[in-house]
Amino acid sequence: MSEESDSLRTSPSVASLSENELPPPPEPPGYVCSLTEDLVTKAREELQEKPEWRLRDVQALRDMVRKEYPNLSTSLDDAFLLRFLRARKFDYDRALQLLVNYHSCRRSWPEVFSNLRPSALNDVLSSGFLTVLPHTDPRGCHVLCIRPDRWIPSNYPITENIRAIYLTLEKLIQSEETQVNGIVILADYKGVSLSKASHFGPFIAKKVIGILQDGFPIRIKAVHVVNEPRIFKGIFAIIRPFLKEKIANRFFLHGSDLNSLHTSLPRNILPKEYGGTAGELDTATWHAVLLASEEDFVREFCQPVPACNSILGHAQLPEGLTSDAQCDDSMRAVKSQLYSCY
């Protein structure tokens, strides 16, 4: 780390402006912490977040953005920047890289991020493809439930499902509780066929994993897969090379053994479809939650943005978010991998 970087971290409140530069515009109203005492303690122990240094750390990250990426079109308010600091355990450099990756991802995959708003995804959201369970797990993690069998490929491309997942993550991460506790994914692969699985080839897999691992400020604490057919071995063989070891170790394959699932996700938070006692799986409520946030998403995702290169300069895209030419995997190769599971 350079002496200049060290100086920035020890004196984050001093703006790095020359005498001839104008001061930055006023910041939005100050941050007010909504964490409970227990979550403040958890954030201190797990994320290295010290309440007495919190605003100092935010200012340090803000100064770094202004200095290193002055043309980056991003929010710089306290609450927004805290998402990235928490996701990288208050390591300034890693938080800055995550913020840059976040914007790089959004500008490098227009099929997913253009016109990204709930009303544009009514088909996906009304299909029951995903929902968030009403109860958190024992660690306080929200549970994102995904059911690929609800997707009919002839109705819309797989990128629409990815758009719906991203919208859900954006909504969840607004909560400071989620920023600290993270989320759990429950994926039900019942009825997923070879033809449907072949849509999720290496190109799509690398892009999605690149976003989840290096381009979005969320902590994925576990991925529980249930009712997976033999074909899932092929799906996992496709995605496994792109997973970091820490994330790969958080995948748990339960098959049809719901008792195994219940050791991590207790029955009282699960719907009856997964052996739980929390009633039937409700997908309509989360659909309504997203639709109620339509204006926020329009403001964030439906405005013209500069070209990626013009604002990010020398920044590198996360692995998996390179150009199509760099990931020219044929569908024949994917299907061959999948057929080998039978």
XYZ file of C-alpha atoms in Angstrom:
342
model
C 0.000 0.000 0.000
C 1.401 3.387 -0.982
C 2.147 6.243 1.442
C -0.554 8.211 -0.359
C -3.125 5.485 0.300
C -2.059 5.270 3.945
C -2.488 8.995 4.292
C -5.969 8.748 2.845
C -6.956 6.149 5.393
C -5.560 7.966 8.396
C -7.093 11.289 7.432
C -10.286 10.383 5.558
C -12.065 13.604 6.411
C -9.542 15.692 4.473
C -10.724 16.050 0.880
C -7.983 15.521 -1.683
C -8.626 18.769 -3.594
C -6.118 21.183 -5.009
C -6.446 24.906 -4.309
C -8.054 25.478 -7.715
C -10.667 22.723 -7.471
C -14.221 23.296 -6.357
C -15.423 21.463 -3.253
C -17.774 18.493 -3.817
C -21.535 19.045 -3.754
C -23.293 18.784 -0.386
C -24.034 15.266 0.810
C -27.567 13.948 1.456
C -28.881 13.939 5.041
C -26.635 12.061 7.439
C -26.801 8.359 8.101
C -28.802 7.029 11.045
C -28.032 3.437 12.061
C -31.049 1.116 12.198
C -29.194 -1.917 13.562
C -30.197 -3.431 16.889
C -27.595 -3.717 19.629
C -27.176 -7.407 18.819
C -26.557 -6.649 15.152
C -24.117 -3.861 16.026
C -22.186 -6.432 18.038
C -22.384 -8.970 15.217
C -21.158 -6.394 12.699
C -18.245 -5.544 14.967
C -17.251 -9.187 15.420
C -17.823 -10.478 11.870
C -17.383 -7.415 9.654
C -14.852 -5.352 11.612
C -17.404 -2.533 11.775
C -16.744 -0.126 14.624
C -19.641 2.291 15.195
C -17.274 4.977 16.436
C -15.297 4.791 13.169
C -18.198 4.100 10.801
C -18.564 7.593 9.301
C -14.801 7.982 9.111
C -14.629 4.793 7.057
C -17.457 5.920 4.780
C -15.704 9.231 4.170
C -12.486 7.392 3.337
C -14.251 5.333 0.684
C -16.007 8.429 -0.660
C -12.670 10.245 -1.001
C -11.179 7.258 -2.833
C -14.040 7.196 -5.344
C -13.708 10.917 -6.028
C -9.965 10.660 -6.490
C -9.626 7.404 -8.444
C -12.950 7.376 -10.357
C -14.082 11.001 -10.559
C -16.479 10.294 -13.453
C -18.137 7.263 -11.886
C -21.857 7.873 -11.881
C -22.671 6.510 -8.436
C -24.384 7.442 -5.230
C -21.951 8.562 -2.555
C -24.299 8.812 0.389
C -23.403 7.120 3.642
C -26.000 4.343 3.570
C -25.133 3.288 0.021
C -21.375 3.169 0.571
C -21.841 1.214 3.802
C -23.213 -1.705 1.769
C -19.850 -2.110 0.067
C -17.790 -1.632 3.198
C -19.800 -4.265 5.043
C -19.602 -6.707 2.143
C -15.803 -6.455 2.228
C -15.353 -6.247 5.999
C -14.357 -2.582 5.925
C -11.316 -3.135 3.735
C -11.248 0.157 1.796
C -9.488 -1.155 -1.299
C -11.705 -4.215 -1.653
C -14.832 -2.146 -1.027
C -13.792 0.298 -3.755
C -13.158 -2.551 -6.197
C -16.557 -4.034 -5.388
C -18.240 -0.682 -6.039
C -16.476 -0.350 -9.393
C -17.354 -3.952 -10.280
C -20.979 -3.268 -9.351
C -21.185 -0.522 -11.953
C -19.082 -2.442 -14.483
C -21.503 -5.365 -14.302
C -24.490 -3.155 -14.917
C -22.909 -1.559 -17.985
C -21.469 -4.734 -19.492
C -24.665 -6.810 -19.743
C -27.418 -4.619 -21.231
C -29.744 -7.589 -21.803
C -30.077 -7.874 -18.043
C -29.727 -4.329 -16.781
C -31.521 -2.193 -19.370
C -35.019 -1.111 -18.308
C -34.678 -3.139 -15.111
C -37.923 -2.575 -13.232
C -40.579 -4.844 -11.698
C -43.365 -4.016 -14.159
C -41.143 -5.207 -17.015
C -40.863 -8.614 -15.311
C -44.484 -9.407 -14.552
C -44.325 -12.707 -16.452
C -41.419 -13.973 -14.349
C -42.714 -12.650 -11.035
C -46.222 -14.013 -11.559
C -44.900 -17.442 -12.621
C -43.710 -18.288 -9.112
C -40.089 -18.590 -10.268
C -38.867 -16.845 -7.131
C -39.969 -15.431 -3.824
C -38.539 -14.460 -0.455
C -39.865 -16.460 2.480
C -41.623 -14.362 5.137
C -39.431 -15.685 7.968
C -35.653 -15.486 8.355
C -33.482 -18.441 9.305
C -32.011 -18.817 12.839
C -29.078 -16.571 11.881
C -31.374 -13.808 10.684
C -30.811 -14.485 6.977
C -33.639 -13.899 4.527
C -34.322 -16.988 2.393
C -34.547 -16.481 -1.373
C -36.491 -19.394 -2.869
C -35.902 -20.147 -6.565
C -37.881 -22.721 -8.563
C -36.470 -23.179 -12.091
C -39.238 -25.631 -12.996
C -41.656 -22.674 -13.111
C -39.802 -21.231 -16.101
C -41.061 -22.086 -19.593
C -38.207 -21.285 -22.016
C -40.569 -20.662 -24.940
C -42.191 -17.797 -23.008
C -39.088 -15.682 -22.380
C -35.275 -16.064 -22.300
C -33.299 -17.122 -19.256
C -31.983 -13.570 -18.852
C -35.455 -12.542 -17.628
C -35.016 -14.892 -14.673
C -31.629 -13.345 -13.939
C -33.202 -9.886 -14.051
C -35.814 -10.955 -11.487
C -33.139 -12.370 -9.182
C -31.119 -9.159 -9.419
C -34.158 -7.008 -8.621
C -34.778 -9.143 -5.562
C -31.181 -8.804 -4.380
C -31.329 -5.033 -4.846
C -34.462 -4.854 -2.734
C -33.085 -7.120 -0.014
C -29.777 -5.287 0.328
C -31.552 -2.035 1.167
C -31.998 -3.480 4.653
C -29.079 -3.005 7.032
C -30.120 -6.245 8.703
C -29.496 -8.089 5.426
C -26.184 -6.287 4.910
C -24.971 -7.744 8.205
C -26.685 -11.147 8.247
C -26.527 -12.004 4.549
C -28.987 -14.248 2.706
C -29.618 -17.933 2.109
C -30.716 -19.363 -1.243
C -33.109 -22.302 -1.441
C -33.140 -23.738 -4.979
C -35.736 -26.368 -5.879
C -34.675 -28.228 -9.032
C -37.650 -30.558 -9.162
C -38.615 -31.307 -12.745
C -35.676 -29.523 -14.397
C -35.070 -31.276 -17.710
C -32.001 -31.607 -19.893
C -33.359 -29.157 -22.444
C -34.037 -26.559 -19.769
C -30.668 -27.074 -18.063
C -28.839 -26.580 -21.367
C -29.878 -22.900 -21.376
C -27.610 -22.336 -18.384
C -24.320 -22.816 -20.225
C -20.823 -21.684 -19.248
C -21.274 -18.188 -20.691
C -24.368 -17.438 -18.575
C -22.903 -19.261 -15.578
C -19.703 -17.197 -15.581
C -21.593 -13.928 -15.845
C -24.046 -14.725 -13.035
C -21.340 -16.038 -10.712
C -19.117 -13.060 -11.530
C -21.885 -10.740 -10.354
C -22.755 -12.680 -7.202
C -19.135 -13.175 -6.097
C -17.463 -9.947 -7.160
C -20.081 -7.492 -8.391
C -22.788 -7.190 -5.764
C -22.569 -6.183 -2.074
C -24.341 -9.136 -0.520
C -23.182 -12.010 1.673
C -24.436 -15.408 0.492
C -24.234 -17.602 3.576
C -25.569 -20.843 2.097
C -27.135 -22.350 -1.029
C -29.470 -25.262 -0.290
C -30.439 -27.348 -3.329
C -33.403 -29.718 -3.042
C -35.089 -32.211 -5.358
C -32.163 -32.054 -7.767
C -32.295 -34.681 -10.543
C -29.190 -36.430 -11.802
C -28.868 -33.681 -14.380
C -27.850 -31.299 -11.607
C -24.460 -32.984 -11.451
C -23.919 -31.626 -14.946
C -25.167 -28.169 -13.982
C -22.869 -28.068 -10.978
C -19.964 -29.313 -13.095
C -20.496 -26.258 -15.298
C -20.555 -23.708 -12.477
C -18.047 -25.306 -10.081
C -14.886 -24.057 -11.869
C -16.068 -20.456 -11.497
C -16.859 -20.645 -7.782
C -14.437 -19.488 -5.138
C -13.721 -22.206 -2.603
C -15.528 -20.359 0.185
C -18.731 -20.155 -1.869
C -18.430 -23.695 -3.224
C -18.247 -24.984 0.350
C -21.556 -23.282 1.091
C -23.488 -25.426 -1.432
C -25.525 -28.194 0.197
C -27.269 -30.818 -1.954
C -30.162 -32.440 -0.108
C -31.942 -34.339 -2.881
C -35.408 -35.321 -1.692
C -34.248 -35.645 1.929
C -36.126 -32.782 3.558
C -34.949 -33.875 7.000
C -31.454 -32.989 5.834
C -32.717 -29.544 4.774
C -34.384 -29.040 8.153
C -31.067 -29.289 9.976
C -30.223 -25.895 8.463
C -33.622 -24.396 7.719
C -36.069 -25.363 10.479
C -39.593 -26.452 9.634
C -41.210 -23.458 11.315
C -39.820 -21.051 8.685
C -40.506 -23.271 5.667
C -43.721 -23.655 3.661
C -45.408 -27.025 3.546
C -43.954 -27.684 0.071
C -40.624 -28.217 1.844
C -41.912 -30.084 4.877
C -42.496 -26.900 6.837
C -45.260 -25.589 9.047
C -45.404 -21.984 7.778
C -48.333 -22.492 5.419
C -48.278 -22.682 1.638
C -45.542 -21.065 -0.408
C -46.552 -17.466 -1.080
C -45.135 -15.829 -4.217
C -47.677 -13.031 -4.601
C -46.549 -11.007 -1.581
C -42.961 -10.605 -2.793
C -44.234 -9.743 -6.270
C -46.274 -6.948 -4.668
C -43.274 -5.757 -2.625
C -41.216 -5.346 -5.793
C -44.022 -3.621 -7.697
C -44.401 -1.161 -4.833
C -40.748 -0.182 -5.418
C -41.249 0.532 -9.125
C -40.342 4.218 -8.901
C -37.103 3.485 -7.064
C -36.007 1.009 -9.732
C -36.964 3.351 -12.572
C -34.867 6.087 -11.008
C -31.917 3.735 -10.524
C -31.949 1.533 -13.634
C -33.938 3.278 -16.362
C -31.845 6.410 -16.860
C -29.246 6.888 -19.644
C -25.730 6.041 -18.468
C -22.336 6.805 -20.048
C -20.460 4.071 -21.846
C -18.589 1.752 -19.506
C -15.124 2.687 -20.772
C -15.737 6.424 -20.467
C -16.388 6.332 -16.733
C -14.395 3.338 -15.487
C -11.157 3.984 -17.343
C -8.615 1.285 -16.454
C -10.939 -0.738 -14.236
C -11.096 -4.452 -14.968
C -14.342 -6.362 -15.252
C -14.863 -9.163 -12.729
C -14.005 -12.608 -14.035
C -16.945 -13.916 -16.038
C -18.066 -10.494 -17.263
C -15.762 -10.364 -20.249
C -16.959 -10.106 -23.812
C -18.914 -12.825 -25.586
C -15.896 -13.655 -27.732
C -13.917 -14.581 -24.623
C -16.468 -17.216 -23.632
C -17.474 -18.908 -26.895
C -18.788 -22.190 -25.486
C -20.960 -24.194 -27.846
C -24.324 -25.604 -26.803
C -23.192 -28.993 -28.093
C -20.398 -29.066 -25.487
C -22.807 -28.099 -22.734
C -25.297 -30.817 -23.652
C -22.474 -33.354 -23.838
C -21.524 -32.463 -20.251
C -25.131 -32.850 -19.155
C -25.772 -36.116 -20.985
C -22.782 -37.659 -19.195
C -24.777 -37.503 -15.960
C -27.228 -40.117 -17.153
